[in-house]
Amino acid sequence: MSVQPPTILLEHHLKALKLPTVLRDYKSLAQICSQERTDYPTYLLRLAERELIDREQRSTERRIKAAKFPVLKTLETFDFSAQPSINEPLIRELMAGEYMDRRENVLLIGNSGTGKSHLATALGMTACTQGRRVRFFTVMGLVTHLLERREERSLERMLKQLERHDLMILDELGYVPFSKAGAELLFEVVSRAYERTSLIVTTNLPFETWTEVLGSQRLTGALLDRLTHRVHIIEANGESYRLKDSKRRLGRARPAKAPKA
Ligand code: ADP
Ligand code: MG
């Protein structure tokens, strides 16, 4: 009669217990530990640590995926010297994430190409690593989505889903005016987020012109009131990074041209 080796049963149990890292590493680590004459509890501790680290990593990755960032950007790739108007100490403070515990908002205002979306994404990515539920939208995308949901009579469900986030990024409140219904739905989102979910809004519009985009003075006032009650404002007023970058590249390309014979 054949006896099943214990590893088969062990691996079955590890799968059932959802311990993929223990399953992957238990043999190799056992070998290392026996060479090092490590005791059993230490072996078990090291396995448990690996599982825990991988589990955190996996859930961060899940949260980043769920946030639906259009491009992944981090602070490491942000060059503050290229945009001296940006309050770097404030950005670094926000990276710690406490503003979300206080349900504070962040408003990034400035010209196109000054790194607003980059910084908003970097803040969102960091929030994901801190275990926060994050969702990124362009403002237009969000409004379109809400209007569709209303058509399908599932608006309330979507609004409830949005409420479950710790942070929502609303990117590019821009020059394109909303329909009355669109503006009202945006207001509904901001209103429900108030004191529940932190918002990061990026825009190239000074406050004075928000009424033109949102259509109604009363609604703009009420929206700004909620958005700016507890807010960190970051202004980016330098030259477009994209523009500067391509100028720099052009400048570099020129002397590289073959000299005329
Ligand atoms: P905005 O949202 O303000 O229009 P973006 O964040 O989209 O600008 O920036 C445009 C491009 O330039 C992006 O690829 C971004 O990563 C890059 N960028 C902007 N500012 C910086 C910076 N200071 N350092 C590094 N990259 C930057
Ligand atoms: Mg942008």
Short mmCIF file of C-alpha atoms and ligand atoms in Angstrom, two decimals:
data_model
loop_
_atom_site.label_atom_id
_atom_site.label_comp_id
_atom_site.label_asym_id
_atom_site.label_seq_id
_atom_site.Cartn_x
_atom_site.Cartn_y
_atom_site.Cartn_z
CA MET A 1 0.00 0.00 0.00
CA SER A 2 1.44 3.38 -0.96
CA VAL A 3 1.70 6.03 1.73
CA GLN A 4 1.14 9.63 0.64
CA PRO A 5 4.19 11.73 1.41
CA PRO A 6 3.30 14.40 4.00
CA THR A 7 4.32 17.19 1.59
CA ILE A 8 1.31 16.51 -0.62
CA LEU A 9 -1.04 16.92 2.29
CA LEU A 10 0.91 19.89 3.63
CA GLU A 11 0.78 21.67 0.27
CA HIS A 12 -2.93 21.00 0.05
CA HIS A 13 -3.47 22.54 3.48
CA LEU A 14 -1.29 25.56 2.68
CA LYS A 15 -3.34 26.18 -0.45
CA ALA A 16 -6.58 25.79 1.48
CA LEU A 17 -5.31 28.22 4.11
CA LYS A 18 -4.30 30.65 1.33
CA LEU A 19 -0.64 30.86 2.28
CA PRO A 20 1.01 31.02 -1.17
CA THR A 21 4.34 32.37 0.07
CA VAL A 22 4.68 29.68 2.73
CA LEU A 23 3.85 27.15 0.04
CA ARG A 24 6.50 28.57 -2.27
CA ASP A 25 9.24 29.00 0.32
CA TYR A 26 8.83 26.36 3.03
CA LYS A 27 11.23 23.88 1.43
CA SER A 28 14.03 26.26 0.50
CA LEU A 29 13.82 28.05 3.83
CA ALA A 30 13.85 24.71 5.68
CA GLN A 31 17.10 23.89 3.95
CA ILE A 32 18.65 27.24 4.88
CA CYS A 33 17.43 26.96 8.46
CA SER A 34 18.76 23.45 8.90
CA GLN A 35 22.16 24.55 7.61
CA GLU A 36 22.09 27.45 10.05
CA ARG A 37 20.80 25.15 12.83
CA THR A 38 17.91 27.54 13.41
CA ASP A 39 15.24 26.33 15.85
CA TYR A 40 11.67 25.55 14.73
CA PRO A 41 9.98 28.69 16.06
CA THR A 42 12.51 30.88 14.23
CA TYR A 43 11.92 28.94 11.02
CA LEU A 44 8.18 29.44 11.44
CA LEU A 45 8.66 33.11 12.25
CA ARG A 46 10.69 33.70 9.11
CA LEU A 47 8.08 31.95 6.98
CA ALA A 48 5.27 33.95 8.57
CA GLU A 49 7.15 37.18 7.99
CA ARG A 50 7.59 36.42 4.31
CA GLU A 51 3.89 35.62 3.96
CA LEU A 52 2.95 38.85 5.70
CA ILE A 53 5.24 41.02 3.54
CA ASP A 54 3.97 39.42 0.34
CA ARG A 55 0.38 39.74 1.48
CA GLU A 56 0.79 43.48 2.06
CA GLN A 57 2.45 43.79 -1.32
CA ARG A 58 -0.39 41.93 -3.01
CA SER A 59 -3.08 44.03 -1.39
CA THR A 60 -1.25 47.26 -2.29
CA GLU A 61 -1.15 46.05 -5.88
CA ARG A 62 -4.87 45.26 -5.73
CA ARG A 63 -5.65 48.72 -4.38
CA ILE A 64 -3.52 50.39 -7.07
CA LYS A 65 -5.36 48.41 -9.74
CA ALA A 66 -8.73 49.29 -8.25
CA ALA A 67 -7.80 52.98 -8.17
CA LYS A 68 -7.57 52.98 -11.99
CA PHE A 69 -4.75 55.49 -12.34
CA PRO A 70 -4.32 56.30 -16.05
CA VAL A 71 -0.52 56.26 -15.62
CA LEU A 72 1.50 55.27 -12.59
CA LYS A 73 3.56 58.15 -11.23
CA THR A 74 5.51 58.45 -8.02
CA LEU A 75 7.23 61.25 -6.19
CA GLU A 76 10.66 59.74 -6.93
CA THR A 77 10.34 60.75 -10.55
CA PHE A 78 9.11 64.26 -9.76
CA ASP A 79 11.72 66.96 -10.16
CA PHE A 80 10.84 69.77 -7.74
CA SER A 81 13.66 71.96 -9.04
CA ALA A 82 11.86 72.05 -12.40
CA GLN A 83 8.79 73.54 -10.72
CA PRO A 84 9.95 75.83 -7.92
CA SER A 85 6.47 77.33 -7.42
CA ILE A 86 5.29 74.06 -5.86
CA ASN A 87 5.36 73.86 -2.08
CA GLU A 88 7.60 70.82 -1.69
CA PRO A 89 7.45 70.59 2.13
CA LEU A 90 3.65 70.53 1.95
CA ILE A 91 3.68 67.76 -0.67
CA ARG A 92 6.07 65.75 1.50
CA GLU A 93 3.85 66.28 4.53
CA LEU A 94 0.79 65.16 2.56
CA MET A 95 2.63 61.99 1.55
CA ALA A 96 2.35 60.86 5.18
CA GLY A 97 -1.38 60.55 4.56
CA GLU A 98 -2.73 62.10 7.75
CA TYR A 99 -4.84 64.56 5.79
CA MET A 100 -7.07 61.59 4.93
CA ASP A 101 -7.66 60.82 8.62
CA ARG A 102 -8.82 64.43 8.97
CA ARG A 103 -10.88 64.19 5.75
CA GLU A 104 -9.03 67.18 4.36
CA ASN A 105 -8.93 67.95 0.67
CA VAL A 106 -6.12 68.96 -1.65
CA LEU A 107 -6.50 71.38 -4.49
CA LEU A 108 -3.78 71.54 -7.14
CA ILE A 109 -4.13 74.68 -9.22
CA GLY A 110 -1.96 75.68 -12.13
CA ASN A 111 -1.21 75.81 -15.81
CA SER A 112 -1.20 72.81 -18.05
CA GLY A 113 1.88 70.59 -17.87
CA THR A 114 3.06 71.73 -14.45
CA GLY A 115 2.79 68.27 -12.89
CA LYS A 116 -0.62 68.47 -11.20
CA SER A 117 -1.80 65.06 -12.42
CA HIS A 118 1.63 63.60 -11.65
CA LEU A 119 1.49 64.82 -8.05
CA ALA A 120 -2.15 63.81 -7.59
CA THR A 121 -1.30 60.30 -8.83
CA ALA A 122 1.79 60.10 -6.62
CA LEU A 123 -0.32 61.04 -3.60
CA GLY A 124 -2.90 58.44 -4.62
CA MET A 125 -0.30 55.69 -5.10
CA THR A 126 1.20 56.40 -1.70
CA ALA A 127 -2.26 56.28 -0.15
CA CYS A 128 -2.69 52.81 -1.71
CA THR A 129 0.52 51.62 -0.04
CA GLN A 130 -0.88 52.94 3.25
CA GLY A 131 -3.91 50.69 2.95
CA ARG A 132 -6.35 53.37 1.78
CA ARG A 133 -9.03 52.82 -0.80
CA VAL A 134 -8.43 55.24 -3.65
CA ARG A 135 -10.19 56.03 -6.92
CA PHE A 136 -8.95 58.24 -9.73
CA PHE A 137 -11.30 59.94 -12.20
CA THR A 138 -11.00 62.70 -14.70
CA VAL A 139 -13.80 65.09 -13.80
CA MET A 140 -15.33 64.68 -17.26
CA GLY A 141 -15.05 60.89 -17.04
CA LEU A 142 -16.73 60.88 -13.66
CA VAL A 143 -19.59 63.11 -14.78
CA THR A 144 -20.15 61.04 -17.92
CA HIS A 145 -20.16 57.90 -15.79
CA LEU A 146 -22.66 59.39 -13.35
CA LEU A 147 -24.98 60.49 -16.14
CA GLU A 148 -24.89 56.99 -17.61
CA ARG A 149 -25.60 55.44 -14.24
CA ARG A 150 -28.55 57.73 -13.80
CA GLU A 151 -29.91 56.59 -17.18
CA GLU A 152 -29.52 52.99 -16.00
CA ARG A 153 -31.15 53.84 -12.68
CA SER A 154 -28.07 52.70 -10.79
CA LEU A 155 -26.85 56.13 -9.74
CA GLU A 156 -27.47 55.59 -6.06
CA ARG A 157 -25.47 52.36 -6.10
CA MET A 158 -22.52 54.12 -7.70
CA LEU A 159 -22.67 57.00 -5.23
CA LYS A 160 -22.67 54.48 -2.38
CA GLN A 161 -19.64 52.74 -3.89
CA LEU A 162 -17.81 56.04 -4.15
CA GLU A 163 -18.54 56.79 -0.51
CA ARG A 164 -16.51 53.78 0.53
CA HIS A 165 -13.25 55.35 -0.65
CA ASP A 166 -10.75 57.10 1.58
CA LEU A 167 -9.51 59.26 -1.27
CA MET A 168 -10.95 60.31 -4.59
CA ILE A 169 -8.88 62.12 -7.19
CA LEU A 170 -10.84 64.36 -9.52
CA ASP A 171 -8.44 65.31 -12.26
CA GLU A 172 -8.79 68.19 -14.69
CA LEU A 173 -11.62 70.41 -13.75
CA GLY A 174 -11.18 72.26 -17.01
CA TYR A 175 -12.64 74.77 -19.37
CA VAL A 176 -15.34 72.54 -20.81
CA PRO A 177 -18.64 73.58 -19.24
CA PHE A 178 -20.97 70.95 -17.83
CA SER A 179 -24.60 70.44 -18.58
CA LYS A 180 -26.85 71.46 -15.69
CA ALA A 181 -27.40 67.79 -14.80
CA GLY A 182 -23.66 67.10 -15.00
CA ALA A 183 -22.80 69.97 -12.68
CA GLU A 184 -25.43 68.84 -10.19
CA LEU A 185 -24.07 65.30 -10.17
CA LEU A 186 -20.54 66.58 -9.57
CA PHE A 187 -21.89 68.62 -6.71
CA GLU A 188 -23.59 65.50 -5.33
CA VAL A 189 -20.26 63.65 -5.29
CA VAL A 190 -18.40 66.51 -3.61
CA SER A 191 -21.24 66.95 -1.17
CA ARG A 192 -21.30 63.29 -0.15
CA ALA A 193 -17.52 63.21 0.14
CA TYR A 194 -17.62 66.08 2.59
CA GLU A 195 -16.22 64.91 5.93
CA ARG A 196 -16.20 61.32 4.68
CA THR A 197 -13.75 60.99 1.80
CA SER A 198 -10.75 63.19 1.02
CA LEU A 199 -10.71 64.73 -2.44
CA ILE A 200 -7.76 65.79 -4.54
CA VAL A 201 -8.92 68.10 -7.31
CA THR A 202 -6.64 69.35 -10.05
CA THR A 203 -7.57 72.33 -12.18
CA ASN A 204 -6.18 75.02 -14.41
CA LEU A 205 -9.03 77.34 -13.47
CA PRO A 206 -8.81 80.17 -10.96
CA PHE A 207 -11.79 80.17 -8.57
CA GLU A 208 -13.37 83.20 -10.25
CA THR A 209 -14.04 81.20 -13.40
CA TRP A 210 -15.57 78.10 -11.79
CA THR A 211 -19.05 79.54 -12.16
CA GLU A 212 -18.65 79.60 -15.95
CA VAL A 213 -17.84 75.89 -15.96
CA LEU A 214 -20.41 74.79 -13.41
CA GLY A 215 -23.10 77.04 -14.80
CA SER A 216 -24.67 78.25 -11.59
CA GLN A 217 -23.31 80.71 -9.08
CA ARG A 218 -25.26 79.16 -6.21
CA LEU A 219 -24.03 75.65 -7.00
CA THR A 220 -20.41 76.83 -7.45
CA GLY A 221 -20.55 78.61 -4.11
CA ALA A 222 -21.89 75.54 -2.34
CA LEU A 223 -19.35 73.28 -4.02
CA LEU A 224 -16.41 75.53 -3.21
CA ASP A 225 -17.68 75.86 0.33
CA ARG A 226 -17.47 72.08 0.89
CA LEU A 227 -14.30 71.59 -1.08
CA THR A 228 -12.35 74.34 0.60
CA HIS A 229 -13.61 73.99 4.17
CA ARG A 230 -10.53 71.95 5.05
CA VAL A 231 -8.15 72.24 2.15
CA HIS A 232 -4.49 72.33 1.25
CA ILE A 233 -3.91 74.45 -1.80
CA ILE A 234 -0.91 73.77 -3.98
CA GLU A 235 -0.17 76.20 -6.75
CA ALA A 236 1.95 75.33 -9.75
CA ASN A 237 2.60 78.36 -11.82
CA GLY A 238 5.76 77.59 -13.72
CA GLU A 239 6.34 76.71 -17.31
CA SER A 240 4.92 73.48 -18.72
CA TYR A 241 7.29 70.59 -17.98
CA ARG A 242 6.39 69.01 -21.30
CA LEU A 243 7.30 72.19 -23.14
CA LYS A 244 10.52 72.66 -21.20
CA ASP A 245 11.43 69.03 -21.69
CA SER A 246 11.00 69.13 -25.45
CA LYS A 247 12.87 72.45 -25.68
CA ARG A 248 15.72 70.88 -23.72
CA ARG A 249 15.77 67.88 -26.00
CA LEU A 250 15.73 70.05 -29.08
CA GLY A 251 18.58 72.09 -27.63
CA ARG A 252 20.56 68.92 -27.08
CA ALA A 253 19.78 67.54 -30.51
CA ARG A 254 21.06 70.61 -32.39
CA PRO A 255 24.81 70.45 -31.63
CA ALA A 256 24.68 66.71 -32.22
CA LYS A 257 23.94 67.32 -35.92
CA ALA A 258 26.76 66.40 -38.23
CA PRO A 259 28.78 69.49 -39.07
CA LYS A 260 28.66 70.59 -42.69
CA ALA A 261 31.69 69.59 -44.69
P1 ADP B 1 -0.69 68.73 -15.56
O1 ADP B 1 -1.59 67.72 -15.00
O2 ADP B 1 -0.35 69.85 -14.64
O3 ADP B 1 -1.16 69.25 -16.90
P2 ADP B 1 1.11 66.51 -15.77
O4 ADP B 1 1.21 66.05 -14.39
O5 ADP B 1 0.25 65.69 -16.69
O6 ADP B 1 0.71 68.04 -15.85
O7 ADP B 1 2.59 66.60 -16.39
C1 ADP B 1 2.86 66.47 -17.78
C2 ADP B 1 4.02 65.48 -17.99
O8 ADP B 1 5.22 66.04 -17.47
C3 ADP B 1 3.82 64.18 -17.22
O9 ADP B 1 4.40 63.13 -17.98
C4 ADP B 1 4.57 64.39 -15.93
O10 ADP B 1 5.05 63.16 -15.41
C5 ADP B 1 5.72 65.28 -16.38
N1 ADP B 1 6.12 66.24 -15.34
C6 ADP B 1 5.52 67.42 -15.05
N2 ADP B 1 6.18 68.09 -14.11
C7 ADP B 1 7.23 67.33 -13.78
C8 ADP B 1 8.32 67.47 -12.84
N3 ADP B 1 8.44 68.57 -12.10
N4 ADP B 1 9.21 66.46 -12.76
C9 ADP B 1 9.10 65.36 -13.54
N5 ADP B 1 8.11 65.18 -14.45
C10 ADP B 1 7.19 66.13 -14.56
MG MG B 2 -3.31 66.98 -15.76
#
